[in-house]
Coordinates of N, CA and C in Angstrom, one line a residue:
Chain A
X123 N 15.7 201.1 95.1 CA 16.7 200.6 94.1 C 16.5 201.4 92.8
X124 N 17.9 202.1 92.0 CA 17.3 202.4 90.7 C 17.1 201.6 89.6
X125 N 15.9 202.4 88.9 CA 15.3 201.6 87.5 C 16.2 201.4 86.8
X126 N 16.4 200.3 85.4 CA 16.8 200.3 84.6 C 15.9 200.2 83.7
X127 N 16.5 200.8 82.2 CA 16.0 200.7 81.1 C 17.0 200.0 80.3
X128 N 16.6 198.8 79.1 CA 17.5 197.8 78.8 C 16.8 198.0 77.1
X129 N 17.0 197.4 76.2 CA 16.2 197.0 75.0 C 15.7 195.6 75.1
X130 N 15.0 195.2 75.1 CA 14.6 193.7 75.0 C 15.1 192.8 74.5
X131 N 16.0 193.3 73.4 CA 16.9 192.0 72.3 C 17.5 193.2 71.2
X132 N 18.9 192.3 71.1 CA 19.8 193.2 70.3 C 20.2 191.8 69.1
X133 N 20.7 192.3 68.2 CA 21.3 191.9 67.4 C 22.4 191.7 66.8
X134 N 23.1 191.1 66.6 CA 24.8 191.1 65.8 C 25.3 190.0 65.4
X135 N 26.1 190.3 64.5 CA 26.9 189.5 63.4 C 28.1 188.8 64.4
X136 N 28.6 187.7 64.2 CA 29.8 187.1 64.6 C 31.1 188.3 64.1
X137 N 32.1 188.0 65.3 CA 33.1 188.9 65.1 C 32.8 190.4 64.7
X138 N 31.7 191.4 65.0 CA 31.6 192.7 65.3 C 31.7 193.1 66.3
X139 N 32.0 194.4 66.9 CA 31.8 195.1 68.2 C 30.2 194.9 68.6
X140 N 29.6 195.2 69.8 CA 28.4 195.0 70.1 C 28.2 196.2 70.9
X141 N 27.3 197.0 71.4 CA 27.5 198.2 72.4 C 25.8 198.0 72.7
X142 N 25.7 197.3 74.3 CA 24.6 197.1 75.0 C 24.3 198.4 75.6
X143 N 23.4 199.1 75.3 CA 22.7 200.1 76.6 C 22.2 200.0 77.9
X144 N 22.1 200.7 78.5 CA 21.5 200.6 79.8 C 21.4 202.0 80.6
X145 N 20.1 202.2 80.6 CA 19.9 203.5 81.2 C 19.5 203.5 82.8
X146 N 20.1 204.1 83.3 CA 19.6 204.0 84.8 C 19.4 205.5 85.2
X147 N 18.8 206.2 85.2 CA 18.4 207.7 84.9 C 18.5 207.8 86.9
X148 N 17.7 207.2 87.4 CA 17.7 207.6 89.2 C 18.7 207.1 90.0
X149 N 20.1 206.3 89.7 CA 21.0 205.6 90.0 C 21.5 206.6 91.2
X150 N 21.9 206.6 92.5 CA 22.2 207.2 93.6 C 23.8 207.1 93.5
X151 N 24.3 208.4 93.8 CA 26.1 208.2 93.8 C 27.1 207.3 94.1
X152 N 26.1 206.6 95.3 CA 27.1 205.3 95.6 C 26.9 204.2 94.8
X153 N 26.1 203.6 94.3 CA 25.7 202.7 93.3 C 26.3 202.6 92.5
X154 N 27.0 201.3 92.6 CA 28.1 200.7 91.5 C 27.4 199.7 90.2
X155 N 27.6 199.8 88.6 CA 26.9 199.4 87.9 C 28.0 198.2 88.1
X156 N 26.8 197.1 87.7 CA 27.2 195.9 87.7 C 26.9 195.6 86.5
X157 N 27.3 194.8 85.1 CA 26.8 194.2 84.4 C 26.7 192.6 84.4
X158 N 26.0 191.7 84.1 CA 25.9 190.0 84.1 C 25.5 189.5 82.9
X159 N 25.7 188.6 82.7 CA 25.0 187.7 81.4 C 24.1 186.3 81.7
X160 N 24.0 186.2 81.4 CA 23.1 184.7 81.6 C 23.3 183.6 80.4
X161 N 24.0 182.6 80.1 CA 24.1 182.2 78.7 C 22.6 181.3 78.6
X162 N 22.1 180.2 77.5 CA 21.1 179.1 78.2 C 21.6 178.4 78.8
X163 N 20.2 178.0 80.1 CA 20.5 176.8 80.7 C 22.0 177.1 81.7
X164 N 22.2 178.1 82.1 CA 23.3 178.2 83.1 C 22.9 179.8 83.9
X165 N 23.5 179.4 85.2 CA 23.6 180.9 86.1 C 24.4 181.6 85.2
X166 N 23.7 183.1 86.3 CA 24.5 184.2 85.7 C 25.4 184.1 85.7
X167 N 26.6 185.1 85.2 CA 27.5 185.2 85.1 C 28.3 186.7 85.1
X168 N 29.3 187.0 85.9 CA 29.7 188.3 86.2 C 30.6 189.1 84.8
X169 N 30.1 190.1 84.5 CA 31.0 190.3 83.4 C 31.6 191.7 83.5
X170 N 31.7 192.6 84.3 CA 31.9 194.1 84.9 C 31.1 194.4 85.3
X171 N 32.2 195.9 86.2 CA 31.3 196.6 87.2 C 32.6 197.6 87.2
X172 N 31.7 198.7 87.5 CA 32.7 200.4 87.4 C 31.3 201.2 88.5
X173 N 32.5 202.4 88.4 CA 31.6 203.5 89.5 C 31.6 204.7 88.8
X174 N 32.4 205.5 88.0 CA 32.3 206.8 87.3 C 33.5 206.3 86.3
X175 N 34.5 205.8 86.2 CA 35.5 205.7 85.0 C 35.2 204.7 84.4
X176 N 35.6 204.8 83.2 CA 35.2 203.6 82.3 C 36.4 202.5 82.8
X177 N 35.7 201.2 82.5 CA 36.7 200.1 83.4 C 36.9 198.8 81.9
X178 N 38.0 198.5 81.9 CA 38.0 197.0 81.2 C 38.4 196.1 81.5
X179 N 37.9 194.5 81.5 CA 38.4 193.5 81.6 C 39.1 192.7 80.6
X180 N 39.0 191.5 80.4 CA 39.4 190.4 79.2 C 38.0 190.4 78.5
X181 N 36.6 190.6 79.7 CA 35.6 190.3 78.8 C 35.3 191.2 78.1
X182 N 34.8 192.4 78.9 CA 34.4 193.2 77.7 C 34.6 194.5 78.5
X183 N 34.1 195.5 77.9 CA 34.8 197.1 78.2 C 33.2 197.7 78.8
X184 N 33.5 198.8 79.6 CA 31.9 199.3 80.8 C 32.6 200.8 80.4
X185 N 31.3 201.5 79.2 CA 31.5 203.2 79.6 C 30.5 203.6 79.8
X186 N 30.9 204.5 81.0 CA 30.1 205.4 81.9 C 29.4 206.6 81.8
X187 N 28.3 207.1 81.4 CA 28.3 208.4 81.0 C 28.6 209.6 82.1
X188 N 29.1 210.5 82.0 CA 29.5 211.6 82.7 C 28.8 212.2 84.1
X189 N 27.6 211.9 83.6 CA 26.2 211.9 84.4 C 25.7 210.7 85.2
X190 N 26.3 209.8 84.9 CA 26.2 208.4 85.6 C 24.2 207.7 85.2
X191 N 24.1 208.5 84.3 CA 22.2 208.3 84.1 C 22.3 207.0 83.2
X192 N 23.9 206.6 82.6 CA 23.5 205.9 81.4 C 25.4 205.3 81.6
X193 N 25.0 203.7 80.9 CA 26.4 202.9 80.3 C 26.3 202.5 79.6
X194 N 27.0 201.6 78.7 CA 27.3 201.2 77.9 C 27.9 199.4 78.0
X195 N 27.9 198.5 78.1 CA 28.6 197.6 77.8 C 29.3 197.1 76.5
X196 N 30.5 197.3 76.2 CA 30.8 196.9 74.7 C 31.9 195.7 75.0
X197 N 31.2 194.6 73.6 CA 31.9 193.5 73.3 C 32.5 193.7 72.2
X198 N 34.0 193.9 72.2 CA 34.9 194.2 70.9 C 35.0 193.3 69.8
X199 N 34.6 192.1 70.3 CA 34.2 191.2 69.2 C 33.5 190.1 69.3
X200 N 31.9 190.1 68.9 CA 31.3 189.4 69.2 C 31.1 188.1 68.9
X201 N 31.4 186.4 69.6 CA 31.7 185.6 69.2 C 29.6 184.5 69.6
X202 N 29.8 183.3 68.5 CA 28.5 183.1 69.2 C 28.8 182.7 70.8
X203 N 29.6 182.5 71.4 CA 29.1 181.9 72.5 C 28.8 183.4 74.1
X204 N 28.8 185.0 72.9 CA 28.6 185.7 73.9 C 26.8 185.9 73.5
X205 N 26.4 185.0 72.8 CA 24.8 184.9 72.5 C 24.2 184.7 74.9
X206 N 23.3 186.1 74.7 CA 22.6 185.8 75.9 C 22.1 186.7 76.5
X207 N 21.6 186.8 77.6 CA 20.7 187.5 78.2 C 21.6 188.6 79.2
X208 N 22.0 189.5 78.7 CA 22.7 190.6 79.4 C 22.1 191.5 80.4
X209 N 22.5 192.0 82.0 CA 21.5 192.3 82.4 C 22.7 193.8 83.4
X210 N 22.1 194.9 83.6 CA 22.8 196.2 83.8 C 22.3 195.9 85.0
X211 N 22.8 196.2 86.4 CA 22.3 195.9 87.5 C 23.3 197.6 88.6
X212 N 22.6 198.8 88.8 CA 23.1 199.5 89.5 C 22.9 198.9 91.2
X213 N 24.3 198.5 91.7 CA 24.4 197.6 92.8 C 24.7 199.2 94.0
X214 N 23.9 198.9 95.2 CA 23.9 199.8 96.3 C 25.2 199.8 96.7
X215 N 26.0 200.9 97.1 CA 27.4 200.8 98.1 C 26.8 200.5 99.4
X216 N 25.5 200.8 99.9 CA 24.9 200.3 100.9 C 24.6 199.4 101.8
X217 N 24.2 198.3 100.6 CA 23.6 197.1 101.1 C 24.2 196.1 100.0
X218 N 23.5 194.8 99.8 CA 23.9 193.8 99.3 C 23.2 193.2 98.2
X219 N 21.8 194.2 98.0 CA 21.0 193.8 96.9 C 21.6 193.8 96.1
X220 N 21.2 192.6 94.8 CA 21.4 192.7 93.3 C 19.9 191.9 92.7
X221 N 19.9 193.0 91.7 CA 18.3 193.0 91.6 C 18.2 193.1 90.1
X222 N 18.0 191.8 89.9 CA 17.8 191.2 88.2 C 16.6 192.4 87.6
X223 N 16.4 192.5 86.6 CA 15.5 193.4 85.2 C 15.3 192.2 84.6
X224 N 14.8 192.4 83.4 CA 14.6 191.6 82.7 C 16.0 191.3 81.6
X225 N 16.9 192.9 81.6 CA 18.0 192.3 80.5 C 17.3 192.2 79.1
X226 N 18.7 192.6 78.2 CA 18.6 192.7 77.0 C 19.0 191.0 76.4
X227 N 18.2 190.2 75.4 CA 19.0 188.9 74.8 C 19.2 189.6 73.6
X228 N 21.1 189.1 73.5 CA 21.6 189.4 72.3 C 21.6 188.2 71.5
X229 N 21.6 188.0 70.2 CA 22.1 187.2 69.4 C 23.1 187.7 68.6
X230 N 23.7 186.5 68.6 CA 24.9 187.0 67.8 C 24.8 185.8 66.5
X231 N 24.7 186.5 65.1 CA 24.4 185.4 64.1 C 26.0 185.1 63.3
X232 N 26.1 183.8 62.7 CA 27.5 183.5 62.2 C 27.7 184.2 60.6
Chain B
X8 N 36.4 171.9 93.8 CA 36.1 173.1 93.2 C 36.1 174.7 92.9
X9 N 36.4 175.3 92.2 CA 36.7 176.8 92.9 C 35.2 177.7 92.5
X10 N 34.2 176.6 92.3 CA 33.2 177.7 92.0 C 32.0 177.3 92.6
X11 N 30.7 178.1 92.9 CA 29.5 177.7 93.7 C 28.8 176.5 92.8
X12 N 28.8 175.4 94.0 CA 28.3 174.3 93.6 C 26.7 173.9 94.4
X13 N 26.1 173.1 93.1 CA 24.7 173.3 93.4 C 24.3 171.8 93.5
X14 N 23.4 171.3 94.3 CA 23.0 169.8 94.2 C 21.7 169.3 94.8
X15 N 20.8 168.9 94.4 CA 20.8 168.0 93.0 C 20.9 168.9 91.6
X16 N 21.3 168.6 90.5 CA 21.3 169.9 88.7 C 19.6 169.6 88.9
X17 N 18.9 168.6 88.7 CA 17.4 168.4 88.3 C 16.9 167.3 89.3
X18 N 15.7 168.0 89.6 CA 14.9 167.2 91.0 C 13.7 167.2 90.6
X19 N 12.9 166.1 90.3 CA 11.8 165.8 90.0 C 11.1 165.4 91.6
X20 N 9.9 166.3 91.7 CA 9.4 165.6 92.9 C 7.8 165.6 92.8
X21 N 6.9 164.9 93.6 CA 5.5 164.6 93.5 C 4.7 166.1 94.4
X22 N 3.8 166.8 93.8 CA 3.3 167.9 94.8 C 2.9 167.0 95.9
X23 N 2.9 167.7 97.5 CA 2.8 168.1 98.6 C 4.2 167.2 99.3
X24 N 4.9 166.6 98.8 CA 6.1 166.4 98.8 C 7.3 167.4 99.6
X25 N 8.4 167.3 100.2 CA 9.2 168.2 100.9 C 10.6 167.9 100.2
X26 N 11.3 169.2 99.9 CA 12.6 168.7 99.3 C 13.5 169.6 99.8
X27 N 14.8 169.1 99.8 CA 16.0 169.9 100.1 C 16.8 170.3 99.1
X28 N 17.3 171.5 99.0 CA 18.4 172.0 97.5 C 19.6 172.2 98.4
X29 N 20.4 172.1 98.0 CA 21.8 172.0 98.7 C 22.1 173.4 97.8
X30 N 23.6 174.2 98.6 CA 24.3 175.2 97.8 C 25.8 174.8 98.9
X31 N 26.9 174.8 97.7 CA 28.2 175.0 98.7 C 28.7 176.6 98.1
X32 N 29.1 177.1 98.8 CA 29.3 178.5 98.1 C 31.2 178.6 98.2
X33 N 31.6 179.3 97.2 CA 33.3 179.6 97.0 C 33.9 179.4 98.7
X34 N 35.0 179.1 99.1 CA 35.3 179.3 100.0 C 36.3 180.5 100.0
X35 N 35.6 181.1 101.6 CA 36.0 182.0 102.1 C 35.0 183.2 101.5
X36 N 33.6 183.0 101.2 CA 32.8 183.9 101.2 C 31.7 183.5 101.8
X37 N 31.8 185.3 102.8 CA 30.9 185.1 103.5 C 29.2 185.1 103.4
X38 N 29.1 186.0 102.3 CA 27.9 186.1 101.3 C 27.2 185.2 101.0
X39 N 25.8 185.1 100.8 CA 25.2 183.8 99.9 C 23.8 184.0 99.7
X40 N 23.1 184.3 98.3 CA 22.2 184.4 98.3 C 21.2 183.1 97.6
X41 N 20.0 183.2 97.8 CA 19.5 182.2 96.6 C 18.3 183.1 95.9
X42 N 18.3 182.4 94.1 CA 17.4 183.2 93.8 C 16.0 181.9 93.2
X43 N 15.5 182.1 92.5 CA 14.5 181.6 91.9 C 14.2 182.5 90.4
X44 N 14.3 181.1 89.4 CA 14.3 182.0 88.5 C 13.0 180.5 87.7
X45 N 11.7 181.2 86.7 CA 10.8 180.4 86.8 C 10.6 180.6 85.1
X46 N 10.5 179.3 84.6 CA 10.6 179.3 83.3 C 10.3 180.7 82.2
X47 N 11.1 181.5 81.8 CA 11.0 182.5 80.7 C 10.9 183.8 81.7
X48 N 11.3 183.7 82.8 CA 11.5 184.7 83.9 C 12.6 185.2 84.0
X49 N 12.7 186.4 84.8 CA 14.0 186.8 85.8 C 14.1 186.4 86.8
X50 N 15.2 186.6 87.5 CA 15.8 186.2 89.0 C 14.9 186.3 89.8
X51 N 14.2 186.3 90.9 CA 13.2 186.2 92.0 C 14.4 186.4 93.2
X52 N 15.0 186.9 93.8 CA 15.4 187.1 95.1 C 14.8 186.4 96.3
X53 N 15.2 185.2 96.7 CA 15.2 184.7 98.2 C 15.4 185.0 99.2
X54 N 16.6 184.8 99.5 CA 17.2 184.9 100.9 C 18.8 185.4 100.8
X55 N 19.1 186.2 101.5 CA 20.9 186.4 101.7 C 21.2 186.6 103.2
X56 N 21.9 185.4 103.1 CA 22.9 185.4 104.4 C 24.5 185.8 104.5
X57 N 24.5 186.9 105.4 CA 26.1 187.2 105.6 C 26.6 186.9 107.1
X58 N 27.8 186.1 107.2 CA 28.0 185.5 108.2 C 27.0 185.1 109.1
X59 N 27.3 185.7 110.4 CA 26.4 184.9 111.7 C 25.2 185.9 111.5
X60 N 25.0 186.8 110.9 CA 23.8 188.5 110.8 C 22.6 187.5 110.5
X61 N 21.7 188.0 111.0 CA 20.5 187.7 110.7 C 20.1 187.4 109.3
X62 N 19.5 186.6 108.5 CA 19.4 186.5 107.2 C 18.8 187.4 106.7
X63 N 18.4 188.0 105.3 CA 17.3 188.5 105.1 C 16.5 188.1 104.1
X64 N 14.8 187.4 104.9 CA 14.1 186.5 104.2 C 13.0 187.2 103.6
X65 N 13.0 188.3 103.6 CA 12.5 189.0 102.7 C 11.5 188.6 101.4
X66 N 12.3 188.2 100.6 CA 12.1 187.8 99.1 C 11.4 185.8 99.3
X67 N 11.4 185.4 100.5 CA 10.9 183.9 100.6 C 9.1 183.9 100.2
X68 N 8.7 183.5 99.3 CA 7.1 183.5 98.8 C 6.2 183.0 99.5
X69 N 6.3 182.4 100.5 CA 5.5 182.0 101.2 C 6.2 181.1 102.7
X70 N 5.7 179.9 103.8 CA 5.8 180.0 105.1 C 6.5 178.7 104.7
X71 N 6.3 178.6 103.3 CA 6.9 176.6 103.3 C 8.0 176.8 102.5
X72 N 8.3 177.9 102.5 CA 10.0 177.7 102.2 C 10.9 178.6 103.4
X73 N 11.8 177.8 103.3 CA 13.3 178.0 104.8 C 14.4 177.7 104.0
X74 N 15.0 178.3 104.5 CA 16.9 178.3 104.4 C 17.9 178.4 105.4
X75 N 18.7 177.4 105.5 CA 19.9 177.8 106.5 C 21.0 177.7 106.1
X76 N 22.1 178.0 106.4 CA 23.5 178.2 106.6 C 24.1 177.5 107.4
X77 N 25.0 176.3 107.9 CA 25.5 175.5 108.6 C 27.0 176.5 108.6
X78 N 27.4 176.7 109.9 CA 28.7 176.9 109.7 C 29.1 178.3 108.6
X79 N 28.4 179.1 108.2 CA 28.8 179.5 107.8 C 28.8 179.5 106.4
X80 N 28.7 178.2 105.8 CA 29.3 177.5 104.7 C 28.0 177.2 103.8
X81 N 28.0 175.7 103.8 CA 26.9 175.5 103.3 C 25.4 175.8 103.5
X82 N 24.8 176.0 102.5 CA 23.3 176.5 102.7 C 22.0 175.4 101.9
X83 N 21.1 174.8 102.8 CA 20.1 174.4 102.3 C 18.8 175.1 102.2
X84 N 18.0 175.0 101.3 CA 16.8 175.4 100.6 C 15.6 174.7 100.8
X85 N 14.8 174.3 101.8 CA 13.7 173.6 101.8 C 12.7 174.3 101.4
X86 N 11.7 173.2 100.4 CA 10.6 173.7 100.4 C 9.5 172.7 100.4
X87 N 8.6 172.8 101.9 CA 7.9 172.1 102.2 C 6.3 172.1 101.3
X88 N 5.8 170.8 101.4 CA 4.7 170.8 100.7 C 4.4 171.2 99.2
X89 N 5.5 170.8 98.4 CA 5.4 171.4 97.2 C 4.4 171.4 96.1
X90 N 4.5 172.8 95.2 CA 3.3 172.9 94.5 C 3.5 172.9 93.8
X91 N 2.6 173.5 92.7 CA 3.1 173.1 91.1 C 4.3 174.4 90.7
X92 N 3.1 175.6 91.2 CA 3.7 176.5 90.7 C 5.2 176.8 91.7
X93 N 5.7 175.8 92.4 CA 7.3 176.0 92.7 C 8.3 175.4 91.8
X94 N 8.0 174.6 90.8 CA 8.6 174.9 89.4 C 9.5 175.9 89.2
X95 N 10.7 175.4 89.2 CA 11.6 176.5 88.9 C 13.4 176.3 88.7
X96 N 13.9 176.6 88.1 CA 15.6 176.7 88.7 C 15.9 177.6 89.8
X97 N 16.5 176.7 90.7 CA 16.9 177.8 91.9 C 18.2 178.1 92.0
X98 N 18.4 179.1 92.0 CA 19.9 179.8 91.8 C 20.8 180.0 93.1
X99 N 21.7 179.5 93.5 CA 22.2 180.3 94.6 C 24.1 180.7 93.9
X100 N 23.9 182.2 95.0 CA 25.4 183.0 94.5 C 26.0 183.1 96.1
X101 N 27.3 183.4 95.5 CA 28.0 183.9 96.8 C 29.0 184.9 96.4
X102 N 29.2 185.5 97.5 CA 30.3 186.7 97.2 C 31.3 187.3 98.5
X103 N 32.7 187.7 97.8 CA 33.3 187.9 99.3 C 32.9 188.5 100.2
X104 N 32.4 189.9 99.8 CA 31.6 190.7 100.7 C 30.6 191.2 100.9
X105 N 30.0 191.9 101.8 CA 28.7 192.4 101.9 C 28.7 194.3 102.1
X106 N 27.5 194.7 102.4 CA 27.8 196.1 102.9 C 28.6 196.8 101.5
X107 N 28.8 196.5 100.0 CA 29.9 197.1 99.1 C 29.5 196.9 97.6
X108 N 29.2 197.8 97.1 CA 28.7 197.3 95.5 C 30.2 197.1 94.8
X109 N 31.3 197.0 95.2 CA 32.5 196.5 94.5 C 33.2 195.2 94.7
X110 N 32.0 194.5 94.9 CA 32.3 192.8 94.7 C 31.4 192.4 93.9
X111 N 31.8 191.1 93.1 CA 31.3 190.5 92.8 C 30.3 189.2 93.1
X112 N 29.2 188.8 92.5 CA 28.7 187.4 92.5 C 29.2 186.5 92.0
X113 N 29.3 185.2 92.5 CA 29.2 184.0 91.6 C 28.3 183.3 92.2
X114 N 27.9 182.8 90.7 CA 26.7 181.8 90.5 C 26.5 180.4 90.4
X115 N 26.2 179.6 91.1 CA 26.0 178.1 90.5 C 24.9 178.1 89.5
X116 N 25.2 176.7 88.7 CA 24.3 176.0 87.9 C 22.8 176.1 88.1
X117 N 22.7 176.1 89.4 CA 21.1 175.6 89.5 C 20.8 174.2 89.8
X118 N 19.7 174.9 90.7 CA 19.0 173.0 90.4 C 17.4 173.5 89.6
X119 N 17.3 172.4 88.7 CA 16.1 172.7 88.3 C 15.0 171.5 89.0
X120 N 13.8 172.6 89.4 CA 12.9 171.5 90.4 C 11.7 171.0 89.7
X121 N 11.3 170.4 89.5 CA 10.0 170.1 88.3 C 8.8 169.9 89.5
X122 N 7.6 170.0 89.8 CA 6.7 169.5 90.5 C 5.7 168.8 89.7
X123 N 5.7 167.4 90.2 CA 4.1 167.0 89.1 C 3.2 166.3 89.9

């Protein structure tokens, strides 16, 4: 499986953009990034997933670096209840693993 | 419901004790995994079962925990003889497909298991 590299806790203000990192430097071609959240006290939760183009939902926007070694997750506007434990997960086209890190906990202050 | 349901939310039980964790997973997915996730931890990987395929129990910590799949559908969690350190929220997900990193998970609540 490829490594991830995450920050351990990020920081942000209510109602700013937020831009989570996530390095996956050995990620294999078929490997689709997955990102999740965790809020407290509740399962994960699915929040995108892309393969080489940048992809957007309602929740939040996934850019891809060119090289695929590295994304980005951005929240266009950070509200408190996207306070949580975000987690970059490059998922195999192979198989069916998904394989938790430890993830970045953001706060988001009011 | 249209999302993975978990039962019992919180189960207190006495060590060497035997318990069951229920999971109903979305219908129409064939997918199902469970995780374990242990106070101030990450996910711990269990078990994933895709349809009738062999499960893979891989990720099970030891001989006193089992899982099955009825039908396809529902999945129970036993864990016999409980200890302290099985303490934990147990997570189970489901997803439409397997073999494909362009599906998604969904997650139930959890049960959280206390051992004392």
């Amino acid at each position: 499986d490829a490594k991830t590299t995450q920050p351990n806790s990020m920081e942000s203000n209510e109602e700013e953009p937020v831009h989570l990192p996530c390095n996956h430097s050995t990620i294999s071609g078929t490997d689709y990034i997955h990102w999740y959240r965790q809020l407290p006290s509740q399962g994960p939760e699915y929040v995108i997933h892309g393969l080489t183009s940048n992809v957007n939902n309602r929740m939040a926007s996934l850019a891809i670096a060119e090289d695929r070694k590295s994304s980005t997750l951005i929240l266009h506007r950070a509200t408190l209840r996207d306070a949580a434990v975000y987690y970059c997960i490059p998922r195999p086209g192979s198989n069916y693993k998904l394989t938790f890190g430890k993830g970045t906990l953001l706060t988001v202050n009011p | 419901g249209a999302g993975v349901s978990q039962s019992p939310s919180n189960k207190v039980t006495e060590k060497g004790k035997d318990v069951e964790l229920r999971c109903d997973p979305i219908s129409g997915h064939t997918a199902l995994y469970w995780y374990r996730q242990s106070l101030g931890q990450g996910l711990e990987f269990l078990i994933y079962f895709q349809g009738n395929s062999a499960p893979d129990k891989s990720g099970l910590p030891s001989d006193r925990f089992s899982a099955e799949r009825t039908g396809g559908s529902v999945s129970t969690l036993t864990i016999q003889r409980t200890q302290q350190e099985d303490s934990a929220v147990y997570l189970c997900a489901s997803s439409l497909a397997f073999l494909s990193g362009d599906t998604e998970a969904f997650f139930g609540q959890g049960t959280r298991l206390t051992v004392v």
